[in-house]
């Protein structure tokens, strides 16, 4: 091989120090940075929307759970300790709330909350327990701690109703 042929072959493949290799690396870095920026621009509002949607659902479920508990307690007081047999039994005890500029409806309660309408109060153990009977629960299964609190309060209300 002659000297000029050898030089032309070396110039065909860029080395790490050659000026041709550096712009290629810069292009990759710029492309990756642009991809990260686009991901942040698109991902942040999407994550915020999903979080907000989840928060609204949790608030709706929490309100439905406590509202149902209040209706049952009113029903127990009105009927002198008789457990409701259906949502129709609870209808007279419904009082709409208007917090957060919205009105709850019984349909929201039906959609979110399960009530054990088949409960036989004579067979329920109302003694102090760590795990109270499951009088009501959320259909989604979320907010387990709140559900336990609500059931404990119902347990206490039932004890008071049955003592009378």
PDB file of C-alpha atoms in Angstrom:
ATOM      1  CA  UNK A   1       0.000   0.000   0.000  1.00  0.00           C
ATOM      2  CA  UNK A   2       1.238   3.418  -0.773  1.00  0.00           C
ATOM      3  CA  UNK A   3       1.265   6.277   1.630  1.00  0.00           C
ATOM      4  CA  UNK A   4      -1.650   8.275   0.114  1.00  0.00           C
ATOM      5  CA  UNK A   5      -3.939   5.191   0.037  1.00  0.00           C
ATOM      6  CA  UNK A   6      -3.224   4.519   3.705  1.00  0.00           C
ATOM      7  CA  UNK A   7      -4.151   8.089   4.663  1.00  0.00           C
ATOM      8  CA  UNK A   8      -7.442   8.001   2.748  1.00  0.00           C
ATOM      9  CA  UNK A   9      -8.537   4.787   4.490  1.00  0.00           C
ATOM     10  CA  UNK A  10      -7.799   6.251   7.913  1.00  0.00           C
ATOM     11  CA  UNK A  11      -9.862   9.321   7.150  1.00  0.00           C
ATOM     12  CA  UNK A  12     -12.913   7.190   6.157  1.00  0.00           C
ATOM     13  CA  UNK A  13     -13.441   5.914   9.714  1.00  0.00           C
ATOM     14  CA  UNK A  14     -13.602   8.721  12.277  1.00  0.00           C
ATOM     15  CA  UNK A  15     -11.652   8.270  15.463  1.00  0.00           C
ATOM     16  CA  UNK A  16     -12.852   9.367  18.878  1.00  0.00           C
ATOM     17  CA  UNK A  17     -10.714  12.501  18.639  1.00  0.00           C
ATOM     18  CA  UNK A  18     -11.882  13.506  15.187  1.00  0.00           C
ATOM     19  CA  UNK A  19     -14.256  16.454  14.764  1.00  0.00           C
ATOM     20  CA  UNK A  20     -16.793  14.171  13.020  1.00  0.00           C
ATOM     21  CA  UNK A  21     -17.431  12.007  16.146  1.00  0.00           C
ATOM     22  CA  UNK A  22     -18.116  14.926  18.520  1.00  0.00           C
ATOM     23  CA  UNK A  23     -21.147  16.405  16.720  1.00  0.00           C
ATOM     24  CA  UNK A  24     -22.719  12.921  16.631  1.00  0.00           C
ATOM     25  CA  UNK A  25     -22.392  12.656  20.429  1.00  0.00           C
ATOM     26  CA  UNK A  26     -23.760  16.182  20.836  1.00  0.00           C
ATOM     27  CA  UNK A  27     -26.750  15.310  18.668  1.00  0.00           C
ATOM     28  CA  UNK A  28     -27.490  12.299  20.844  1.00  0.00           C
ATOM     29  CA  UNK A  29     -27.284  14.352  24.036  1.00  0.00           C
ATOM     30  CA  UNK A  30     -29.529  17.077  22.582  1.00  0.00           C
ATOM     31  CA  UNK A  31     -32.040  14.452  21.382  1.00  0.00           C
ATOM     32  CA  UNK A  32     -32.107  12.781  24.819  1.00  0.00           C
ATOM     33  CA  UNK A  33     -32.514  16.144  26.569  1.00  0.00           C
ATOM     34  CA  UNK A  34     -35.357  17.048  24.203  1.00  0.00           C
ATOM     35  CA  UNK A  35     -37.049  13.703  24.881  1.00  0.00           C
ATOM     36  CA  UNK A  36     -36.784  14.263  28.648  1.00  0.00           C
ATOM     37  CA  UNK A  37     -38.217  17.785  28.316  1.00  0.00           C
ATOM     38  CA  UNK A  38     -41.135  16.536  26.193  1.00  0.00           C
ATOM     39  CA  UNK A  39     -41.761  13.745  28.707  1.00  0.00           C
ATOM     40  CA  UNK A  40     -41.853  16.281  31.553  1.00  0.00           C
ATOM     41  CA  UNK A  41     -44.115  18.662  29.607  1.00  0.00           C
ATOM     42  CA  UNK A  42     -46.581  15.889  28.742  1.00  0.00           C
ATOM     43  CA  UNK A  43     -46.186  13.760  31.878  1.00  0.00           C
ATOM     44  CA  UNK A  44     -46.610  16.430  34.543  1.00  0.00           C
ATOM     45  CA  UNK A  45     -50.146  17.516  33.569  1.00  0.00           C
ATOM     46  CA  UNK A  46     -51.136  13.894  32.995  1.00  0.00           C
ATOM     47  CA  UNK A  47     -49.867  12.872  36.437  1.00  0.00           C
ATOM     48  CA  UNK A  48     -51.641  15.877  37.967  1.00  0.00           C
ATOM     49  CA  UNK A  49     -54.903  14.979  36.247  1.00  0.00           C
ATOM     50  CA  UNK A  50     -54.711  11.356  37.426  1.00  0.00           C
ATOM     51  CA  UNK A  51     -53.924  12.438  40.998  1.00  0.00           C
ATOM     52  CA  UNK A  52     -56.788  14.955  41.015  1.00  0.00           C
ATOM     53  CA  UNK A  53     -59.232  12.399  39.622  1.00  0.00           C
ATOM     54  CA  UNK A  54     -58.185   9.919  42.309  1.00  0.00           C
ATOM     55  CA  UNK A  55     -58.580  12.562  45.030  1.00  0.00           C
ATOM     56  CA  UNK A  56     -62.103  13.429  43.852  1.00  0.00           C
ATOM     57  CA  UNK A  57     -63.098   9.746  43.809  1.00  0.00           C
ATOM     58  CA  UNK A  58     -61.665   9.235  47.319  1.00  0.00           C
ATOM     59  CA  UNK A  59     -63.544  12.278  48.639  1.00  0.00           C
ATOM     60  CA  UNK A  60     -66.796  11.100  47.063  1.00  0.00           C
ATOM     61  CA  UNK A  61     -66.380   7.626  48.569  1.00  0.00           C
ATOM     62  CA  UNK A  62     -65.421   9.004  51.982  1.00  0.00           C
ATOM     63  CA  UNK A  63     -68.480  11.290  52.025  1.00  0.00           C
ATOM     64  CA  UNK A  64     -70.763   8.473  50.867  1.00  0.00           C
ATOM     65  CA  UNK A  65     -69.450   6.165  53.594  1.00  0.00           C
ATOM     66  CA  UNK A  66     -70.002   8.683  56.396  1.00  0.00           C
ATOM     67  CA  UNK A  67     -73.329   9.852  54.979  1.00  0.00           C
ATOM     68  CA  UNK A  68     -74.598   6.265  54.876  1.00  0.00           C
ATOM     69  CA  UNK A  69     -73.467   5.729  58.453  1.00  0.00           C
ATOM     70  CA  UNK A  70     -75.349   8.861  59.527  1.00  0.00           C
ATOM     71  CA  UNK A  71     -78.485   7.667  57.744  1.00  0.00           C
ATOM     72  CA  UNK A  72     -78.297   4.289  59.491  1.00  0.00           C
ATOM     73  CA  UNK A  73     -77.824   5.933  62.903  1.00  0.00           C
ATOM     74  CA  UNK A  74     -80.840   8.191  62.240  1.00  0.00           C
ATOM     75  CA  UNK A  75     -82.813   5.141  61.142  1.00  0.00           C
ATOM     76  CA  UNK A  76     -81.868   3.248  64.314  1.00  0.00           C
ATOM     77  CA  UNK A  77     -82.996   6.209  66.439  1.00  0.00           C
ATOM     78  CA  UNK A  78     -86.242   6.647  64.486  1.00  0.00           C
ATOM     79  CA  UNK A  79     -87.159   2.937  64.576  1.00  0.00           C
ATOM     80  CA  UNK A  80     -85.847   2.234  68.087  1.00  0.00           C
ATOM     81  CA  UNK A  81     -83.036  -0.067  67.006  1.00  0.00           C
ATOM     82  CA  UNK A  82     -84.552  -1.776  63.968  1.00  0.00           C
ATOM     83  CA  UNK A  83     -81.944  -2.526  61.298  1.00  0.00           C
ATOM     84  CA  UNK A  84     -82.844  -1.260  57.797  1.00  0.00           C
ATOM     85  CA  UNK A  85     -83.828  -3.919  55.240  1.00  0.00           C
ATOM     86  CA  UNK A  86     -83.232  -1.836  52.083  1.00  0.00           C
ATOM     87  CA  UNK A  87     -82.226   1.557  50.781  1.00  0.00           C
ATOM     88  CA  UNK A  88     -85.940   2.381  50.774  1.00  0.00           C
ATOM     89  CA  UNK A  89     -85.956   2.021  54.574  1.00  0.00           C
ATOM     90  CA  UNK A  90     -83.146   4.586  54.760  1.00  0.00           C
ATOM     91  CA  UNK A  91     -84.756   7.067  52.357  1.00  0.00           C
ATOM     92  CA  UNK A  92     -86.619   9.019  55.112  1.00  0.00           C
ATOM     93  CA  UNK A  93     -83.296   9.468  56.926  1.00  0.00           C
ATOM     94  CA  UNK A  94     -81.540  11.037  53.936  1.00  0.00           C
ATOM     95  CA  UNK A  95     -80.638  14.685  54.333  1.00  0.00           C
ATOM     96  CA  UNK A  96     -78.668  16.161  51.446  1.00  0.00           C
ATOM     97  CA  UNK A  97     -75.491  17.987  52.319  1.00  0.00           C
ATOM     98  CA  UNK A  98     -74.247  20.928  50.364  1.00  0.00           C
ATOM     99  CA  UNK A  99     -70.569  21.090  51.151  1.00  0.00           C
ATOM    100  CA  UNK A 100     -68.097  21.768  48.361  1.00  0.00           C
ATOM    101  CA  UNK A 101     -70.977  23.347  46.392  1.00  0.00           C
ATOM    102  CA  UNK A 102     -72.538  20.040  45.401  1.00  0.00           C
ATOM    103  CA  UNK A 103     -75.504  18.025  46.555  1.00  0.00           C
ATOM    104  CA  UNK A 104     -75.187  14.382  47.460  1.00  0.00           C
ATOM    105  CA  UNK A 105     -77.838  12.027  46.220  1.00  0.00           C
ATOM    106  CA  UNK A 106     -78.996   8.613  47.287  1.00  0.00           C
ATOM    107  CA  UNK A 107     -77.796   7.328  43.905  1.00  0.00           C
ATOM    108  CA  UNK A 108     -74.218   8.283  44.850  1.00  0.00           C
ATOM    109  CA  UNK A 109     -74.610   6.300  48.057  1.00  0.00           C
ATOM    110  CA  UNK A 110     -76.009   3.286  46.163  1.00  0.00           C
ATOM    111  CA  UNK A 111     -73.094   3.473  43.698  1.00  0.00           C
ATOM    112  CA  UNK A 112     -70.372   3.687  46.351  1.00  0.00           C
ATOM    113  CA  UNK A 113     -71.536   1.841  49.464  1.00  0.00           C
ATOM    114  CA  UNK A 114     -72.581  -1.713  50.315  1.00  0.00           C
ATOM    115  CA  UNK A 115     -74.911  -2.104  53.302  1.00  0.00           C
ATOM    116  CA  UNK A 116     -75.561  -5.502  54.862  1.00  0.00           C
ATOM    117  CA  UNK A 117     -79.354  -5.308  54.788  1.00  0.00           C
ATOM    118  CA  UNK A 118     -79.663  -9.015  55.654  1.00  0.00           C
ATOM    119  CA  UNK A 119     -78.121  -8.452  59.071  1.00  0.00           C
ATOM    120  CA  UNK A 120     -79.824 -10.152  62.009  1.00  0.00           C
ATOM    121  CA  UNK A 121     -79.075  -8.019  65.064  1.00  0.00           C
ATOM    122  CA  UNK A 122     -79.725 -10.965  67.385  1.00  0.00           C
ATOM    123  CA  UNK A 123     -76.806 -12.850  65.816  1.00  0.00           C
ATOM    124  CA  UNK A 124     -74.315  -9.970  65.712  1.00  0.00           C
ATOM    125  CA  UNK A 125     -71.596  -9.921  68.356  1.00  0.00           C
ATOM    126  CA  UNK A 126     -71.532  -6.333  69.579  1.00  0.00           C
ATOM    127  CA  UNK A 127     -68.862  -6.889  72.227  1.00  0.00           C
ATOM    128  CA  UNK A 128     -65.724  -4.812  72.110  1.00  0.00           C
ATOM    129  CA  UNK A 129     -63.543  -6.231  69.377  1.00  0.00           C
ATOM    130  CA  UNK A 130     -60.573  -5.063  67.412  1.00  0.00           C
ATOM    131  CA  UNK A 131     -62.387  -5.921  64.197  1.00  0.00           C
ATOM    132  CA  UNK A 132     -66.020  -4.737  64.316  1.00  0.00           C
ATOM    133  CA  UNK A 133     -68.773  -6.414  62.281  1.00  0.00           C
ATOM    134  CA  UNK A 134     -68.895  -5.239  58.678  1.00  0.00           C
ATOM    135  CA  UNK A 135     -72.193  -3.380  58.583  1.00  0.00           C
ATOM    136  CA  UNK A 136     -71.209  -1.184  55.631  1.00  0.00           C
ATOM    137  CA  UNK A 137     -68.294  -1.074  53.207  1.00  0.00           C
ATOM    138  CA  UNK A 138     -67.202   0.659  50.044  1.00  0.00           C
ATOM    139  CA  UNK A 139     -67.831  -1.191  46.800  1.00  0.00           C
ATOM    140  CA  UNK A 140     -64.341  -0.214  45.621  1.00  0.00           C
ATOM    141  CA  UNK A 141     -62.679  -1.754  48.687  1.00  0.00           C
ATOM    142  CA  UNK A 142     -60.670   1.439  49.287  1.00  0.00           C
ATOM    143  CA  UNK A 143     -60.477   3.441  52.516  1.00  0.00           C
ATOM    144  CA  UNK A 144     -60.354   0.336  54.701  1.00  0.00           C
ATOM    145  CA  UNK A 145     -59.304   2.316  57.800  1.00  0.00           C
ATOM    146  CA  UNK A 146     -62.262   4.684  57.408  1.00  0.00           C
ATOM    147  CA  UNK A 147     -64.597   1.728  56.879  1.00  0.00           C
ATOM    148  CA  UNK A 148     -63.434   0.165  60.155  1.00  0.00           C
ATOM    149  CA  UNK A 149     -64.012   3.479  62.000  1.00  0.00           C
ATOM    150  CA  UNK A 150     -67.508   3.793  60.558  1.00  0.00           C
ATOM    151  CA  UNK A 151     -68.366   0.219  61.526  1.00  0.00           C
ATOM    152  CA  UNK A 152     -67.055   0.783  65.079  1.00  0.00           C
ATOM    153  CA  UNK A 153     -69.298   3.820  65.443  1.00  0.00           C
ATOM    154  CA  UNK A 154     -72.261   1.854  64.109  1.00  0.00           C
ATOM    155  CA  UNK A 155     -71.432  -0.899  66.588  1.00  0.00           C
ATOM    156  CA  UNK A 156     -71.562   1.650  69.434  1.00  0.00           C
ATOM    157  CA  UNK A 157     -74.838   3.100  68.146  1.00  0.00           C
ATOM    158  CA  UNK A 158     -76.358  -0.365  67.968  1.00  0.00           C
ATOM    159  CA  UNK A 159     -75.290  -1.102  71.544  1.00  0.00           C
ATOM    160  CA  UNK A 160     -76.982   2.090  72.731  1.00  0.00           C
ATOM    161  CA  UNK A 161     -80.121   1.385  70.687  1.00  0.00           C
ATOM    162  CA  UNK A 162     -80.457  -2.152  72.004  1.00  0.00           C
ATOM    163  CA  UNK A 163     -80.031  -1.059  75.659  1.00  0.00           C
ATOM    164  CA  UNK A 164     -83.173   1.100  75.464  1.00  0.00           C
TER     165      UNK A 164
END
